[in-house]
Amino acid sequence: QVQLVESGGGLVQAGGSLRLSCVASGRPLRNYAMGWSRQVPGNEREFVAAVNWSGGSTYYADSVKGRFTISRDNAKNTVYLQMNSLKPEDTAVYYCAAPMNPYGGGSYSRQQWYDYWGQGTQVTVTS
């Protein structure tokens, strides 16, 4: 079965940077889209970034566009989320996500495509 483990969260001041990592196990990463979402208690989960199966296309929510970068290293079965110019409103638990099915065309950019989720890593940005 697919398992996802996030790491890299922590406490950072506004304007700082963090890099989150998500290691996938149970199958090769190749040919599967990967995504990142975040959630604040009492709020719906917000889909913030995704990369398609080939690595040739990415998606970013307007709230993070220009500040966050998603990347993948298939040889390491790892997906990253580089977060720069962090703001207090970025404070959330960040989850990585993987779909059950490979490929998927444009579906990679929609949260509903994803079936597997990690346990989350806390990011706290102070002012």
Coordinates of N, CA, C and O in Angstrom, one line a residue:
Q1 N 0.8 -1.2 0.0 CA 0.0 0.0 0.0 C 0.9 1.2 0.0 O 2.0 1.2 0.5
V2 N 0.4 2.3 -0.5 CA 1.1 3.6 -0.6 C 1.1 4.2 0.8 O 0.1 4.4 1.4
Q3 N 2.3 4.7 1.2 CA 2.4 5.4 2.4 C 3.2 6.7 2.1 O 4.1 6.7 1.3
L4 N 2.8 7.8 2.8 CA 3.4 9.1 2.6 C 3.8 9.6 3.9 O 3.0 9.7 4.9
V5 N 5.1 10.1 4.0 CA 5.6 10.7 5.3 C 6.2 12.0 5.0 O 7.2 12.2 4.3
E6 N 5.6 13.1 5.6 CA 6.0 14.4 5.5 C 7.1 14.8 6.6 O 7.0 14.2 7.7
S7 N 7.9 15.7 6.3 CA 8.9 16.2 7.2 C 9.3 17.6 6.8 O 9.0 18.1 5.7
G8 N 10.0 18.3 7.7 CA 10.5 19.6 7.4 C 9.8 20.8 7.9 O 10.2 22.0 7.8
G9 N 8.6 20.6 8.6 CA 7.9 21.7 9.2 C 8.6 22.2 10.4 O 9.6 21.7 10.9
G10 N 8.1 23.4 10.9 CA 8.7 24.0 12.0 C 8.2 25.4 12.2 O 7.3 25.8 11.6
L11 N 9.0 26.1 13.1 CA 8.6 27.5 13.4 C 9.6 28.4 12.7 O 10.8 28.3 12.7
V12 N 9.0 29.4 12.0 CA 9.8 30.3 11.2 C 9.2 31.7 11.3 O 8.0 31.9 11.4
Q13 N 10.0 32.8 11.2 CA 9.5 34.1 11.2 C 9.0 34.5 9.8 O 9.5 34.0 8.8
A14 N 8.1 35.5 9.8 CA 7.6 36.0 8.5 C 8.8 36.4 7.6 O 9.7 37.0 8.1
G15 N 8.7 36.1 6.3 CA 9.7 36.4 5.4 C 10.7 35.2 5.2 O 11.5 35.3 4.3
G16 N 10.7 34.3 6.1 CA 11.6 33.2 6.1 C 11.2 32.1 5.1 O 10.2 32.2 4.4
S17 N 12.0 31.0 5.1 CA 11.8 29.9 4.2 C 11.8 28.6 4.9 O 12.5 28.4 5.9
L18 N 11.1 27.6 4.4 CA 11.1 26.2 4.8 C 11.0 25.3 3.6 O 10.4 25.7 2.6
R19 N 11.6 24.1 3.6 CA 11.4 23.1 2.6 C 10.8 21.9 3.2 O 11.4 21.3 4.1
L20 N 9.6 21.5 2.7 CA 9.0 20.3 3.2 C 9.3 19.2 2.3 O 9.5 19.4 1.1
S21 N 9.4 18.0 2.8 CA 9.7 16.8 2.1 C 8.6 15.8 2.3 O 8.0 15.7 3.4
C22 N 8.3 15.0 1.3 CA 7.4 13.9 1.4 C 8.0 12.7 0.7 O 8.2 12.7 -0.5
V23 N 8.2 11.6 1.5 CA 8.8 10.4 1.0 C 7.6 9.4 0.8 O 6.9 9.1 1.8
A24 N 7.5 8.9 -0.4 CA 6.5 7.9 -0.7 C 7.1 6.5 -0.7 O 8.2 6.3 -1.2
S25 N 6.3 5.5 -0.2 CA 6.7 4.1 -0.3 C 5.5 3.3 -0.7 O 4.4 3.7 -0.7
G26 N 5.8 2.1 -1.1 CA 4.8 1.1 -1.6 C 4.7 1.0 -3.1 O 4.1 0.0 -3.6
R27 N 5.3 1.9 -3.8 CA 5.3 1.9 -5.2 C 6.3 3.0 -5.7 O 6.6 3.9 -5.0
P28 N 6.8 2.9 -6.9 CA 7.6 3.9 -7.5 C 6.9 5.2 -7.7 O 5.6 5.2 -7.9
L29 N 7.5 6.3 -7.5 CA 6.9 7.6 -7.7 C 6.6 7.9 -9.2 O 5.6 8.6 -9.5
R30 N 7.4 7.4 -10.0 CA 7.3 7.6 -11.4 C 5.9 7.3 -12.0 O 5.3 6.3 -11.6
N31 N 5.4 8.2 -12.8 CA 4.1 8.1 -13.5 C 2.9 8.5 -12.6 O 1.8 8.4 -13.1
Y32 N 3.1 9.0 -11.4 CA 2.0 9.4 -10.6 C 2.2 10.9 -10.2 O 3.3 11.4 -9.9
A33 N 1.1 11.6 -10.3 CA 1.0 13.0 -9.9 C 1.2 13.0 -8.3 O 1.0 12.1 -7.7
M34 N 1.7 14.2 -7.8 CA 1.8 14.4 -6.4 C 1.3 15.8 -6.1 O 1.5 16.7 -6.9
G35 N 0.8 16.0 -4.9 CA 0.3 17.3 -4.5 C 0.5 17.6 -3.0 O 1.0 16.8 -2.2
W36 N 0.3 18.9 -2.7 CA 0.4 19.4 -1.3 C -0.9 20.1 -1.0 O -1.3 21.0 -1.8
S37 N -1.4 19.9 0.2 CA -2.5 20.7 0.7 C -2.2 21.1 2.1 O -1.3 20.6 2.7
R38 N -3.0 22.1 2.6 CA -2.8 22.6 4.0 C -4.1 22.8 4.7 O -5.1 23.0 4.0
Q39 N -4.1 22.7 6.0 CA -5.3 22.8 6.7 C -5.1 23.5 8.1 O -4.2 23.2 8.8
V40 N -5.9 24.5 8.3 CA -6.0 25.2 9.6 C -7.2 24.7 10.4 O -8.2 24.4 9.8
P41 N -7.1 24.4 11.7 CA -8.2 24.0 12.5 C -9.4 24.8 12.2 O -9.4 26.1 12.3
G42 N -10.6 24.2 11.9 CA -11.8 24.9 11.7 C -12.0 25.3 10.2 O -13.1 25.8 9.9
N43 N -11.0 25.1 9.4 CA -11.1 25.4 8.0 C -11.1 24.2 7.1 O -10.6 23.1 7.5
E44 N -11.5 24.4 5.9 CA -11.4 23.3 4.9 C -10.0 23.2 4.4 O -9.2 24.1 4.5
R45 N -9.6 22.0 4.0 CA -8.3 21.8 3.4 C -8.1 22.5 2.1 O -9.0 22.4 1.2
E46 N -7.0 23.2 2.0 CA -6.7 24.1 0.8 C -5.7 23.4 0.0 O -4.5 23.1 0.5
F47 N -5.9 23.1 -1.2 CA -5.0 22.5 -2.2 C -4.1 23.6 -2.7 O -4.5 24.6 -3.3
V48 N -2.8 23.5 -2.4 CA -1.9 24.6 -2.7 C -0.9 24.4 -3.8 O -0.4 25.3 -4.4
A49 N -0.5 23.1 -4.1 CA 0.4 22.9 -5.2 C 0.4 21.4 -5.6 O 0.0 20.5 -4.9
A50 N 0.7 21.2 -6.9 CA 0.7 19.9 -7.5 C 1.7 19.8 -8.6 O 1.9 20.8 -9.3
V51 N 2.2 18.6 -8.9 CA 3.0 18.4 -10.1 C 2.4 17.1 -10.8 O 2.1 16.2 -10.2
N52 N 2.4 17.2 -12.1 CA 1.8 16.1 -12.8 C 2.7 14.9 -12.9 O 3.8 14.9 -12.5
W53 N 2.2 13.8 -13.5 CA 2.9 12.6 -13.5 C 4.3 12.6 -14.2 O 5.2 11.9 -13.8
S54 N 4.5 13.5 -15.2 CA 5.7 13.6 -15.9 C 6.7 14.6 -15.3 O 7.8 14.6 -15.7
G55 N 6.2 15.5 -14.5 CA 6.9 16.6 -14.0 C 6.9 17.8 -14.9 O 7.5 18.8 -14.6
G56 N 6.2 17.7 -16.0 CA 6.2 18.8 -17.0 C 5.2 19.9 -16.7 O 5.3 20.9 -17.4
S57 N 4.3 19.7 -15.8 CA 3.3 20.7 -15.5 C 3.1 20.8 -14.0 O 3.2 19.8 -13.2
T58 N 2.9 22.1 -13.5 CA 2.6 22.3 -12.1 C 1.4 23.2 -11.9 O 1.0 23.9 -12.8
Y59 N 0.9 23.1 -10.7 CA -0.3 23.9 -10.3 C 0.0 24.6 -9.0 O 0.6 23.9 -8.1
Y60 N -0.4 25.8 -8.8 CA -0.3 26.5 -7.6 C -1.6 27.3 -7.3 O -2.1 28.0 -8.2
A61 N -2.0 27.3 -6.1 CA -3.1 28.2 -5.7 C -2.6 29.6 -5.7 O -1.5 29.9 -5.5
D62 N -3.6 30.5 -6.0 CA -3.2 31.9 -6.0 C -2.6 32.4 -4.7 O -1.7 33.3 -4.8
S63 N -3.0 31.8 -3.6 CA -2.4 32.3 -2.3 C -0.9 32.0 -2.2 O -0.3 32.7 -1.3
V64 N -0.4 31.1 -2.9 CA 1.0 30.7 -2.8 C 1.8 31.0 -4.1 O 3.1 30.8 -4.0
K65 N 1.2 31.3 -5.1 CA 1.9 31.4 -6.4 C 3.0 32.5 -6.3 O 2.8 33.6 -5.8
G66 N 4.1 32.1 -6.8 CA 5.3 33.0 -6.8 C 6.1 32.9 -5.6 O 7.3 33.4 -5.5
R67 N 5.6 32.2 -4.6 CA 6.4 32.0 -3.3 C 6.7 30.5 -3.1 O 7.8 30.3 -2.5
F68 N 5.9 29.6 -3.5 CA 6.1 28.2 -3.3 C 6.5 27.5 -4.6 O 6.0 27.9 -5.7
T69 N 7.3 26.5 -4.5 CA 7.7 25.7 -5.6 C 7.6 24.2 -5.3 O 8.2 23.8 -4.3
I70 N 6.9 23.4 -6.1 CA 6.9 22.0 -5.9 C 7.8 21.3 -6.9 O 8.0 21.8 -8.0
S71 N 8.5 20.3 -6.4 CA 9.4 19.6 -7.3 C 9.4 18.1 -6.9 O 8.9 17.7 -5.8
R72 N 9.9 17.3 -7.7 CA 10.0 15.8 -7.5 C 11.3 15.2 -7.8 O 12.0 15.7 -8.8
D73 N 11.7 14.2 -7.1 CA 12.9 13.4 -7.4 C 12.5 12.0 -7.4 O 12.4 11.3 -6.3
N74 N 12.2 11.5 -8.5 CA 11.7 10.1 -8.6 C 12.7 9.0 -8.1 O 12.3 8.0 -7.6
A75 N 14.0 9.3 -8.3 CA 15.0 8.4 -7.8 C 15.0 8.2 -6.3 O 15.3 7.2 -5.8
K76 N 14.6 9.3 -5.6 CA 14.5 9.3 -4.2 C 13.1 9.0 -3.6 O 12.8 9.1 -2.4
N77 N 12.1 8.9 -4.5 CA 10.7 8.7 -4.2 C 10.2 9.8 -3.3 O 9.5 9.6 -2.3
T78 N 10.7 11.1 -3.6 CA 10.4 12.2 -2.7 C 9.9 13.4 -3.5 O 10.3 13.7 -4.6
V79 N 8.9 14.1 -2.9 CA 8.4 15.3 -3.4 C 8.7 16.4 -2.4 O 8.6 16.2 -1.2
Y80 N 9.0 17.6 -2.9 CA 9.4 18.7 -2.1 C 8.4 19.9 -2.3 O 7.8 20.0 -3.3
L81 N 8.3 20.7 -1.2 CA 7.6 22.0 -1.3 C 8.5 23.0 -0.7 O 8.7 23.1 0.5
Q82 N 9.1 23.8 -1.6 CA 10.0 24.9 -1.2 C 9.1 26.1 -0.9 O 8.3 26.5 -1.8
M83 N 9.1 26.6 0.3 CA 8.2 27.7 0.7 C 9.1 28.9 1.1 O 9.9 28.9 2.0
N84 N 9.0 30.0 0.3 CA 9.7 31.2 0.5 C 8.8 32.4 0.9 O 7.6 32.3 0.6
S85 N 9.4 33.4 1.4 CA 8.6 34.6 1.7 C 7.3 34.3 2.6 O 6.2 34.7 2.3
L86 N 7.5 33.5 3.6 CA 6.4 32.9 4.3 C 5.7 34.1 5.1 O 6.3 35.0 5.6
K87 N 4.4 33.9 5.2 CA 3.5 34.8 5.9 C 2.8 34.1 7.0 O 2.6 32.9 7.0
P88 N 2.3 34.9 8.0 CA 1.6 34.2 9.1 C 0.4 33.4 8.6 O 0.1 32.4 9.2
E89 N -0.3 33.9 7.6 CA -1.4 33.1 7.0 C -1.0 31.8 6.4 O -1.9 31.0 6.0
D90 N 0.2 31.5 6.2 CA 0.7 30.2 5.7 C 0.7 29.2 6.9 O 0.9 28.0 6.6
T91 N 0.5 29.6 8.1 CA 0.5 28.7 9.2 C -0.6 27.6 9.0 O -1.8 28.0 8.8
A92 N -0.2 26.4 9.1 CA -1.2 25.3 8.8 C -0.4 24.0 9.0 O 0.8 23.9 9.1
V93 N -1.2 22.9 9.0 CA -0.6 21.6 8.9 C -0.6 21.3 7.4 O -1.6 21.4 6.7
Y94 N 0.6 20.9 6.9 CA 0.8 20.6 5.5 C 0.8 19.1 5.2 O 1.5 18.4 5.9
Y95 N 0.0 18.7 4.2 CA -0.1 17.3 3.9 C 0.3 17.0 2.4 O -0.1 17.8 1.6
C96 N 1.0 16.0 2.2 CA 1.3 15.6 0.8 C 0.2 14.5 0.4 O -0.4 13.9 1.2
A97 N 0.0 14.4 -0.9 CA -1.0 13.6 -1.4 C -0.6 12.9 -2.7 O 0.2 13.4 -3.5
A98 N -1.1 11.7 -2.9 CA -0.8 10.9 -4.1 C -2.1 10.2 -4.5 O -3.0 9.9 -3.7
P99 N -2.3 10.1 -5.8 CA -3.5 9.4 -6.4 C -3.4 7.9 -6.4 O -2.3 7.4 -6.4
M100 N -4.5 7.3 -6.5 CA -4.5 5.8 -6.7 C -4.0 5.4 -8.1 O -3.3 4.4 -8.3
N101 N -4.4 6.2 -9.1 CA -4.2 5.9 -10.5 C -3.0 6.7 -11.1 O -2.8 7.9 -10.7
P102 N -2.3 6.2 -12.0 CA -1.2 6.9 -12.6 C -1.7 7.9 -13.7 O -2.9 7.9 -14.0
Y103 N -0.8 8.7 -14.2 CA -1.1 9.6 -15.3 C -2.2 10.6 -14.9 O -2.0 11.3 -13.9
G104 N -3.3 10.6 -15.6 CA -4.5 11.4 -15.1 C -4.7 12.7 -15.9 O -5.6 13.5 -15.6
G105 N -3.8 13.1 -16.8 CA -3.9 14.3 -17.5 C -4.0 15.5 -16.6 O -3.2 15.7 -15.7
G106 N -5.0 16.4 -16.9 CA -5.2 17.6 -16.1 C -5.7 17.4 -14.7 O -5.8 18.3 -13.9
S107 N -6.1 16.1 -14.4 CA -6.6 15.9 -13.1 C -5.7 16.2 -11.9 O -6.1 16.4 -10.8
Y108 N -4.4 16.2 -12.2 CA -3.4 16.4 -11.1 C -3.6 17.7 -10.4 O -3.2 17.9 -9.3
S109 N -4.2 18.7 -11.1 CA -4.4 20.0 -10.5 C -5.7 20.1 -9.6 O -6.0 21.2 -9.2
R110 N -6.4 19.0 -9.4 CA -7.6 19.1 -8.6 C -7.4 18.2 -7.4 O -7.0 17.0 -7.5
Q111 N -7.8 18.7 -6.2 CA -7.6 17.9 -5.0 C -8.4 16.6 -5.0 O -7.9 15.6 -4.3
Q112 N -9.5 16.6 -5.7 CA -10.3 15.4 -5.7 C -9.7 14.2 -6.4 O -10.1 13.1 -6.2
W113 N -8.6 14.4 -7.1 CA -7.9 13.4 -7.8 C -7.1 12.5 -6.8 O -6.8 11.3 -7.1
Y114 N -6.8 13.0 -5.6 CA -5.9 12.4 -4.7 C -6.6 11.5 -3.7 O -7.6 11.9 -3.1
D115 N -6.0 10.3 -3.5 CA -6.6 9.3 -2.6 C -5.8 9.0 -1.3 O -6.4 8.7 -0.3
Y116 N -4.5 9.2 -1.4 CA -3.6 8.9 -0.2 C -3.1 10.2 0.3 O -2.6 11.1 -0.4
W117 N -3.0 10.3 1.7 CA -2.5 11.5 2.4 C -1.6 11.1 3.5 O -1.7 10.0 4.1
G118 N -0.6 11.9 3.7 CA 0.3 11.7 4.8 C -0.3 12.2 6.1 O -1.4 12.6 6.2
Q119 N 0.5 12.1 7.2 CA 0.1 12.4 8.5 C 0.2 13.9 8.8 O -0.4 14.4 9.7
G120 N 0.9 14.7 7.9 CA 1.0 16.1 8.0 C 2.2 16.5 8.8 O 2.7 15.8 9.7
T121 N 2.7 17.7 8.5 CA 3.7 18.4 9.3 C 3.3 19.8 9.5 O 2.8 20.5 8.6
Q122 N 3.5 20.3 10.8 CA 3.1 21.6 11.2 C 4.1 22.7 10.7 O 5.3 22.6 10.9
V123 N 3.5 23.7 10.1 CA 4.3 24.9 9.8 C 3.7 26.1 10.5 O 2.5 26.4 10.4
T124 N 4.5 26.8 11.3 CA 4.0 27.9 12.0 C 4.9 29.1 11.7 O 6.1 29.1 11.8
V125 N 4.3 30.2 11.2 CA 4.9 31.4 10.8 C 4.5 32.5 11.7 O 3.4 32.9 11.9
T126 N 5.5 33.1 12.4 CA 5.3 34.2 13.4 C 5.5 35.5 12.8 O 6.3 35.7 11.8
S127 N 4.8 36.5 13.3 CA 5.0 37.9 12.8 C 6.0 38.7 13.7 O 6.6 39.6 13.3

